[in-house]
Amino acid sequence: MKIYNKYIAAITLSLVLASCKAPMATVIQDEVKENIPENFNQSEQQDANTNSGTTPWRQFFTDPNLVSLIETSLKNNQELMITLQEIEIAKSGIVAKKGRLSPTVRAGLGAGIEKVGRYTSTGAGDASTEIEPGREMPDPLGNFEGGLMANWEIDIWKKLRTEKDAAVAHYLSTVEGKNFVLSNLIEEVADNYYELLALDNQLDIIQQYIKLQTRALEIAKIQKQAAAATELAVKKFEAELAKSKAMEYTIRQEITEKENQINALCGRYPQPIVRTKESFMSIIPQTVYTGIPSQLLANRPDIKQAELELKAAKLDVEAARKEFYPSLEISATLGLEAFKPSYLVKLPESIATSLVGELAGPLINKSAIKANFQTADAKQIQALYEYDKTILNAYLDISNLMSKVKNIDQYYQLKSQETQALDQSINIANQLFMNSRADYLEVLLNQRDALDAKMELIEAKEKQLSTVVDIYKSLGGGWK
């Protein structure tokens, strides 16, 4: 008998050890993070102490109307509100995982009735049992019980702690996700605000052009009456005037849509957007300091979010791997039990207790556990690629925007020169036309070129301002 028990113990131990075999997770290496360049522009050195991404948005934006719009959007934007609820969901996930580390205690009451066959071991035993002298067990037999039941999975492999740590990492990533939404929201409000100001100024330009075209049409009609011009010149000026008026309504529609787009970001119904358009062309863009690329890892919330998701994915792999190990569960009950309610108060006879410990692990058919592990392992690799992609895109964004800032400044200067020259040419062409020394085509071409140049100059100013906002966001600014 002793030899038999030894064999059983040896077989049981072998089975437990066999169930402890678990596959290894894929070893991943973050080469993109390790090889991040020291500077954004290898030919220039950047100062690590000056980084505009650390500047709070209230200090970066100085237009009070824009600041007011940003404040409204931060209070009412629906996408931001949705993100905040994702944080609450992730926070509840931590509480749920943490709760599994502690014993589960339940209270319960129960009642039942049972009649067993007389010629069974249970029936024969009940029939021959006397509760009190001369009093047999009742038939059918009732059962009344009440008490506490506890269940506790002992975290011997720290699997539950690993799951809780993964939930914490995911929660922190949702916080960074909220910060990224904040940064994007501020950028979007600022960009749309500057685009709205640009449309306002373009509307003013087209209205000035309409007045100019109206005056040119009047001159053409006078010259026709004096036989100094033909009906063709009059019709050409009429067509140009109609075209300009049509363009005015197109711009007005764009202004309405842009206002509503800003209102949507602010989470409100359509209403006028308070703004000052007169000073738009004189706004000097903020000077942006990029710092060094390694600061992106700490400044940009989307990079920190991807890093935390990578950490959570690694912990999920570790937790999935520990599913191959045996688990130890302890169950206990303490209560009162009797076949008649009046006997429940008879102590200690009615006291019922139990204590059970169980060590069990997967042995056969581990396909579900293997599949969960392989899924977690693949998600870990996927999270690494996502992290690397986020870092790489952030670096390239800033590199592109730095180049854009320089080129758009040069573009703006040259467009300013072009506009000034064409303004002068319009006056010259009008004088020559009035003196019959230039034909109407020269006047029209000069006016069209001047209009296009002014429109493009306004667009260049808007791009100047928006590019600075974009690079501020790309450096990790806006959410602080």
XYZ file of C-alpha atoms in Angstrom:
480
model
C 0.000 0.000 0.000
C 2.858 2.395 0.804
C 4.529 1.593 -2.530
C 1.214 2.251 -4.277
C 0.901 5.664 -2.587
C 4.458 6.514 -3.624
C 3.645 5.723 -7.225
C 0.559 7.954 -7.078
C 2.596 10.782 -5.543
C 5.311 10.405 -8.191
C 2.767 10.392 -11.034
C 0.990 13.432 -9.595
C 4.276 15.324 -9.249
C 5.241 14.415 -12.813
C 1.917 15.664 -14.131
C 2.249 18.936 -12.222
C 5.774 19.457 -13.548
C 4.631 18.633 -17.061
C 1.897 21.234 -16.837
C 4.492 23.848 -15.851
C 6.127 23.789 -19.274
C 5.409 27.088 -21.003
C 6.603 28.521 -24.343
C 8.960 31.485 -24.368
C 7.839 34.907 -25.563
C 9.438 36.433 -28.634
C 12.415 38.602 -27.690
C 11.962 42.018 -29.298
C 14.466 44.848 -29.617
C 13.619 48.494 -30.096
C 16.126 49.597 -32.745
C 14.293 52.781 -33.750
C 14.444 54.202 -30.237
C 18.083 53.194 -29.809
C 19.132 54.772 -33.126
C 17.218 58.041 -32.873
C 19.410 60.869 -34.307
C 20.983 63.409 -31.996
C 19.574 66.356 -33.985
C 16.684 66.992 -36.353
C 19.024 68.562 -38.873
C 22.378 66.808 -38.919
C 24.087 69.949 -40.259
C 22.820 72.065 -37.347
C 23.134 71.728 -33.596
C 20.026 72.209 -31.457
C 19.944 73.469 -27.895
C 18.394 70.945 -25.540
C 17.442 73.704 -23.090
C 15.135 75.509 -25.536
C 12.151 73.434 -26.609
C 8.878 75.119 -27.480
C 7.029 71.860 -26.853
C 7.267 72.491 -23.094
C 5.592 75.906 -23.366
C 2.001 75.918 -21.996
C -0.540 76.714 -24.696
C -1.814 79.802 -22.866
C 1.641 81.326 -23.213
C 2.115 80.171 -26.799
C -1.142 81.671 -28.145
C -1.599 85.380 -27.482
C -4.793 86.173 -29.445
C -7.534 86.497 -26.762
C -10.255 85.408 -29.214
C -8.328 82.243 -30.068
C -7.623 81.553 -26.386
C -11.345 81.845 -25.641
C -12.184 79.356 -28.426
C -9.616 76.880 -27.146
C -10.998 77.141 -23.605
C -14.516 76.483 -24.887
C -13.378 73.463 -26.918
C -11.582 71.980 -23.911
C -14.824 72.153 -21.934
C -17.305 70.941 -24.557
C -15.551 68.911 -27.269
C -17.307 65.540 -27.625
C -14.231 63.618 -28.729
C -12.420 64.782 -25.606
C -15.386 63.744 -23.458
C -15.332 60.291 -25.066
C -11.623 59.980 -24.303
C -12.218 60.903 -20.663
C -14.692 58.027 -20.393
C -12.078 55.682 -21.819
C -9.879 56.700 -18.892
C -12.678 55.811 -16.467
C -13.115 52.442 -18.175
C -9.390 51.725 -17.867
C -9.445 52.808 -14.217
C -12.250 50.326 -13.513
C -10.115 47.648 -15.176
C -7.411 48.230 -12.576
C -9.925 47.860 -9.745
C -11.217 44.616 -11.266
C -7.722 43.122 -11.624
C -6.726 44.251 -8.146
C -9.858 42.674 -6.700
C -8.771 39.231 -7.914
C -5.751 39.381 -5.577
C -8.022 39.296 -2.513
C -10.316 36.506 -1.319
C -13.913 36.505 -2.492
C -16.388 36.194 0.381
C -20.087 35.606 -0.184
C -23.032 35.229 2.159
C -25.895 32.890 1.326
C -29.093 31.273 2.542
C -30.606 28.079 1.231
C -33.507 25.721 1.777
C -34.401 22.404 0.212
C -36.134 19.070 0.663
C -34.961 15.610 -0.302
C -36.492 12.133 -0.285
C -34.164 9.263 -0.952
C -34.994 5.619 -1.564
C -35.530 3.507 1.556
C -33.337 0.743 0.239
C -30.260 2.897 -0.383
C -27.307 3.414 1.849
C -28.432 6.967 2.627
C -32.072 5.948 3.182
C -31.158 2.983 5.343
C -28.778 5.143 7.388
C -31.401 7.835 7.931
C -34.012 5.271 8.936
C -31.776 3.772 11.594
C -30.672 7.133 12.996
C -32.401 8.612 16.027
C -32.169 12.359 16.580
C -33.466 12.029 20.084
C -34.488 8.913 22.006
C -37.517 7.446 20.286
C -37.503 10.021 17.498
C -36.318 9.073 14.025
C -35.166 11.243 11.133
C -38.093 12.804 9.256
C -38.930 11.625 5.778
C -38.762 13.513 3.472
C -35.688 15.246 4.820
C -35.432 19.008 4.723
C -32.245 21.032 4.555
C -31.838 24.624 5.751
C -28.516 26.399 5.668
C -26.896 29.783 5.849
C -23.376 31.045 6.173
C -20.275 32.482 4.532
C -18.370 31.080 1.574
C -14.857 32.217 0.664
C -12.734 31.516 -2.388
C -9.165 32.651 -2.931
C -6.738 32.018 -5.760
C -3.243 32.210 -4.305
C -1.055 34.200 -6.674
C 1.908 31.830 -6.428
C 3.291 32.748 -9.893
C 2.380 36.465 -9.624
C 0.077 36.025 -12.609
C -2.656 38.167 -11.083
C -0.169 40.880 -10.141
C 1.106 40.871 -13.722
C -2.439 41.290 -15.038
C -2.960 44.196 -12.639
C 0.311 45.830 -13.779
C -0.819 45.451 -17.399
C -4.108 47.160 -16.521
C -2.205 49.999 -14.841
C -0.015 50.460 -17.940
C -3.103 50.515 -20.154
C -4.749 53.065 -17.870
C -1.692 55.335 -18.057
C -1.708 54.986 -21.846
C -5.319 56.207 -21.942
C -4.247 59.252 -19.914
C -1.564 59.964 -22.508
C -4.153 59.348 -25.201
C -6.272 62.061 -23.616
C -3.265 64.388 -23.657
C -2.757 63.639 -27.356
C -6.409 64.445 -28.046
C -5.919 67.728 -26.170
C -2.872 68.569 -28.258
C -4.653 67.732 -31.513
C -7.757 69.655 -30.487
C -5.810 72.827 -29.704
C -3.928 72.535 -32.996
C -7.154 72.010 -34.935
C -8.905 74.986 -33.334
C -5.909 77.257 -34.003
C -5.515 76.095 -37.614
C -9.210 76.611 -38.375
C -9.151 80.009 -36.674
C -6.286 81.198 -38.858
C -7.973 79.763 -41.951
C -11.119 81.711 -41.021
C -9.123 84.939 -40.696
C -7.527 84.239 -44.081
C -10.973 83.791 -45.662
C -12.108 87.077 -44.110
C -9.169 88.861 -45.684
C -9.708 87.148 -49.023
C -13.328 88.298 -48.926
C -12.141 91.880 -48.386
C -9.739 91.550 -51.327
C -12.407 90.193 -53.670
C -14.775 93.002 -52.643
C -12.055 95.550 -53.415
C -11.482 93.814 -56.739
C -15.202 94.008 -57.521
C -15.101 97.768 -56.960
C -12.067 97.984 -59.219
C -13.784 95.931 -61.906
C -16.931 98.040 -61.643
C -14.867 101.178 -62.190
C -13.046 99.581 -65.157
C -16.394 98.583 -66.689
C -17.648 102.149 -66.408
C -14.501 103.428 -68.142
C -14.896 100.826 -70.918
C -18.500 101.943 -71.483
C -17.454 105.607 -71.651
C -14.667 104.792 -74.082
C -17.063 102.790 -76.220
C -19.380 105.770 -76.440
C -16.373 107.848 -77.463
C -15.404 105.184 -80.022
C -12.151 104.608 -78.166
C -13.098 101.016 -77.240
C -15.303 98.259 -78.654
C -18.265 96.263 -77.352
C -15.851 93.343 -76.867
C -13.958 95.269 -74.188
C -17.221 96.042 -72.382
C -18.326 92.390 -72.434
C -14.923 91.221 -71.201
C -15.120 93.562 -68.216
C -18.726 92.493 -67.530
C -17.679 88.837 -67.578
C -14.762 89.524 -65.233
C -17.072 91.391 -62.853
C -19.586 88.514 -62.817
C -16.783 86.049 -62.173
C -15.538 88.103 -59.213
C -19.017 88.357 -57.712
C -19.434 84.586 -58.032
C -16.105 84.130 -56.243
C -17.364 86.363 -53.435
C -20.286 83.985 -52.739
C -17.941 80.998 -52.824
C -15.769 82.597 -50.150
C -18.829 83.501 -48.071
C -19.874 79.837 -48.115
C -16.382 78.760 -47.096
C -16.513 81.232 -44.196
C -19.839 79.775 -43.023
C -18.515 76.229 -43.196
C -15.297 77.197 -41.389
C -17.259 78.923 -38.608
C -19.410 75.819 -38.181
C -16.331 73.632 -38.141
C -14.936 75.688 -35.267
C -18.316 75.563 -33.499
C -18.309 71.779 -33.880
C -14.877 71.619 -32.232
C -16.294 73.774 -29.432
C -19.237 71.387 -29.055
C -21.921 73.990 -29.738
C -24.524 74.940 -32.322
C -23.699 77.475 -35.075
C -22.985 80.977 -33.840
C -20.715 83.834 -34.950
C -17.011 83.398 -34.222
C -15.576 86.465 -32.512
C -12.384 87.526 -34.280
C -10.348 90.516 -35.430
C -9.477 90.202 -39.093
C -7.800 93.569 -39.600
C -4.500 92.638 -37.944
C -4.206 89.235 -39.636
C -1.566 90.213 -42.199
C 0.569 91.891 -39.533
C 0.707 88.878 -37.194
C 4.296 87.784 -36.631
C 4.574 83.986 -36.222
C 6.025 82.652 -32.991
C 9.663 81.609 -33.010
C 9.764 77.842 -32.433
C 12.694 76.046 -30.806
C 12.841 72.327 -31.503
C 15.289 71.074 -28.880
C 16.707 67.612 -29.574
C 14.908 64.489 -30.890
C 15.295 62.476 -27.678
C 13.034 64.992 -25.927
C 10.155 63.768 -28.080
C 10.053 60.595 -25.974
C 9.095 62.667 -22.939
C 7.142 65.498 -24.588
C 4.875 63.849 -27.139
C 1.860 62.127 -25.550
C 1.300 59.816 -28.533
C 4.841 58.419 -28.137
C 4.330 57.943 -24.401
C 0.981 56.314 -25.107
C 2.553 53.878 -27.575
C 5.336 53.122 -25.085
C 2.853 52.338 -22.321
C 0.795 50.168 -24.661
C 4.010 48.280 -25.490
C 4.646 47.802 -21.764
C 1.075 46.565 -21.262
C 1.450 44.160 -24.202
C 4.642 42.703 -22.711
C 2.888 42.187 -19.374
C -0.045 40.542 -21.159
C 2.389 38.067 -22.729
C 3.871 37.310 -19.331
C 0.428 36.779 -17.813
C -0.635 34.549 -20.737
C 2.531 32.486 -20.285
C 1.744 31.908 -16.610
C -1.592 30.346 -17.579
C 0.424 27.196 -18.320
C 1.376 26.941 -14.647
C -0.801 25.219 -12.015
C -3.084 27.437 -9.985
C -3.724 27.089 -6.254
C -7.229 27.820 -5.009
C -8.512 27.675 -1.444
C -12.219 27.402 -0.677
C -13.800 27.623 2.750
C -17.310 27.713 4.188
C -18.623 28.488 7.651
C -22.291 28.423 8.568
C -25.248 26.677 10.087
C -27.043 23.683 8.583
C -29.959 21.542 9.787
C -32.956 19.637 8.421
C -35.333 21.764 10.511
C -35.181 25.558 11.057
C -35.541 25.234 14.840
C -32.376 23.122 14.959
C -30.267 25.879 13.357
C -29.874 27.574 16.746
C -28.641 24.413 18.424
C -24.906 24.920 18.695
C -22.431 23.477 18.095
C -24.377 20.610 16.437
C -25.647 22.799 13.548
C -22.270 24.351 12.746
C -20.961 23.253 9.326
C -17.465 24.052 8.073
C -15.245 23.074 5.184
C -11.772 23.931 3.966
C -10.480 22.768 0.588
C -7.210 23.494 -1.166
C -6.754 22.609 -4.825
C -3.627 22.715 -6.959
C -4.460 22.095 -10.602
C -2.858 22.865 -13.910
C -3.593 22.274 -17.597
C -2.413 18.890 -18.796
C -4.227 17.816 -21.953
C -5.718 19.999 -24.710
C -3.897 23.270 -24.089
C -4.895 24.678 -27.465
C -6.948 27.529 -26.002
C -4.136 28.568 -23.656
C -1.586 28.308 -26.465
C -3.786 30.389 -28.746
C -4.157 33.094 -26.083
C -0.398 33.142 -25.567
C 0.323 33.353 -29.300
C -2.220 36.173 -29.640
C -0.606 38.098 -26.777
C 2.849 37.492 -28.247
C 1.756 38.777 -31.666
C 0.151 41.857 -30.070
C 3.424 42.518 -28.266
C 5.314 42.577 -31.569
C 2.564 44.679 -33.106
C 2.819 47.181 -30.239
C 6.574 47.475 -30.812
C 6.054 48.264 -34.493
C 3.404 50.826 -33.543
C 5.801 52.421 -31.055
C 8.622 52.554 -33.604
C 6.284 53.979 -36.244
C 5.120 56.706 -33.858
C 8.691 57.755 -33.046
C 9.747 57.720 -36.697
C 6.694 59.701 -37.851
C 7.217 62.253 -35.085
C 10.831 62.809 -36.151
C 9.894 63.094 -39.826
C 7.009 65.476 -39.057
C 9.294 67.912 -37.291
C 11.976 67.594 -39.948
C 9.427 68.399 -42.670
C 7.869 71.260 -40.721
C 11.240 72.839 -39.940
C 11.978 72.910 -43.655
C 8.480 74.212 -44.359
C 8.892 77.091 -41.892
C 12.017 78.307 -43.681
C 10.613 77.895 -47.184
C 7.222 79.443 -46.430
C 8.974 82.501 -44.973
C 10.911 82.982 -48.209
C 7.754 82.332 -50.221
C 5.877 84.978 -48.215
C 8.592 87.579 -48.749
C 8.618 87.042 -52.507
C 4.820 87.100 -52.712
C 4.869 90.420 -50.858
C 7.224 91.826 -53.476
C 5.055 90.457 -56.273
C 1.915 91.999 -54.772
C 3.518 95.414 -54.416
C 4.760 95.358 -58.013
C 1.358 94.286 -59.381
C -0.446 96.972 -57.372
C 1.723 99.550 -59.058
C 1.172 97.956 -62.465
C -2.624 98.164 -62.020
C -2.480 101.937 -61.604
C -0.176 102.244 -64.594
C -2.394 100.016 -66.762
C -5.523 101.957 -65.801
C -3.907 105.258 -66.703
C -2.717 103.919 -70.044
C -6.169 102.448 -70.766
C -7.894 105.739 -69.975
C -5.485 107.483 -72.380
C -6.017 104.784 -75.031
C -2.388 103.732 -74.805
C -3.164 100.193 -73.567
C -5.932 97.787 -74.531
C -8.426 96.170 -72.165
C -6.592 92.811 -72.158
C -3.569 94.368 -70.499
C -5.786 95.878 -67.840
C -7.622 92.603 -67.233
C -4.435 90.551 -67.042
C -2.869 92.999 -64.598
C -5.953 92.956 -62.394
C -6.196 89.155 -62.447
C -2.503 88.762 -61.623
C -2.814 91.232 -58.765
C -5.880 89.439 -57.388
C -4.185 86.029 -57.565
C -1.038 87.407 -55.931
C -2.981 88.949 -53.040
C -4.981 85.768 -52.527
C -1.788 83.723 -52.508
C -0.153 86.180 -50.115
C -3.019 85.721 -47.666
C -2.735 81.936 -48.031
C 1.007 82.209 -47.392
C 0.373 84.132 -44.165
C -2.126 81.469 -43.067
C 0.394 78.719 -43.844
C 3.053 80.602 -41.885
C 0.868 80.669 -38.791
C -0.501 77.138 -39.201
C 2.959 75.660 -39.756
C 4.145 77.172 -36.484
C 1.093 75.690 -34.730
C 1.744 72.298 -36.353
C 5.381 72.194 -35.301
C 4.386 73.269 -31.774
C 2.024 70.299 -31.606
C 4.592 67.967 -33.168
C 7.080 68.902 -30.444
C 4.564 67.752 -27.851
C 3.077 71.140 -27.070
C -0.529 71.969 -26.305
C -1.559 69.469 -23.636
C 0.248 71.027 -20.656
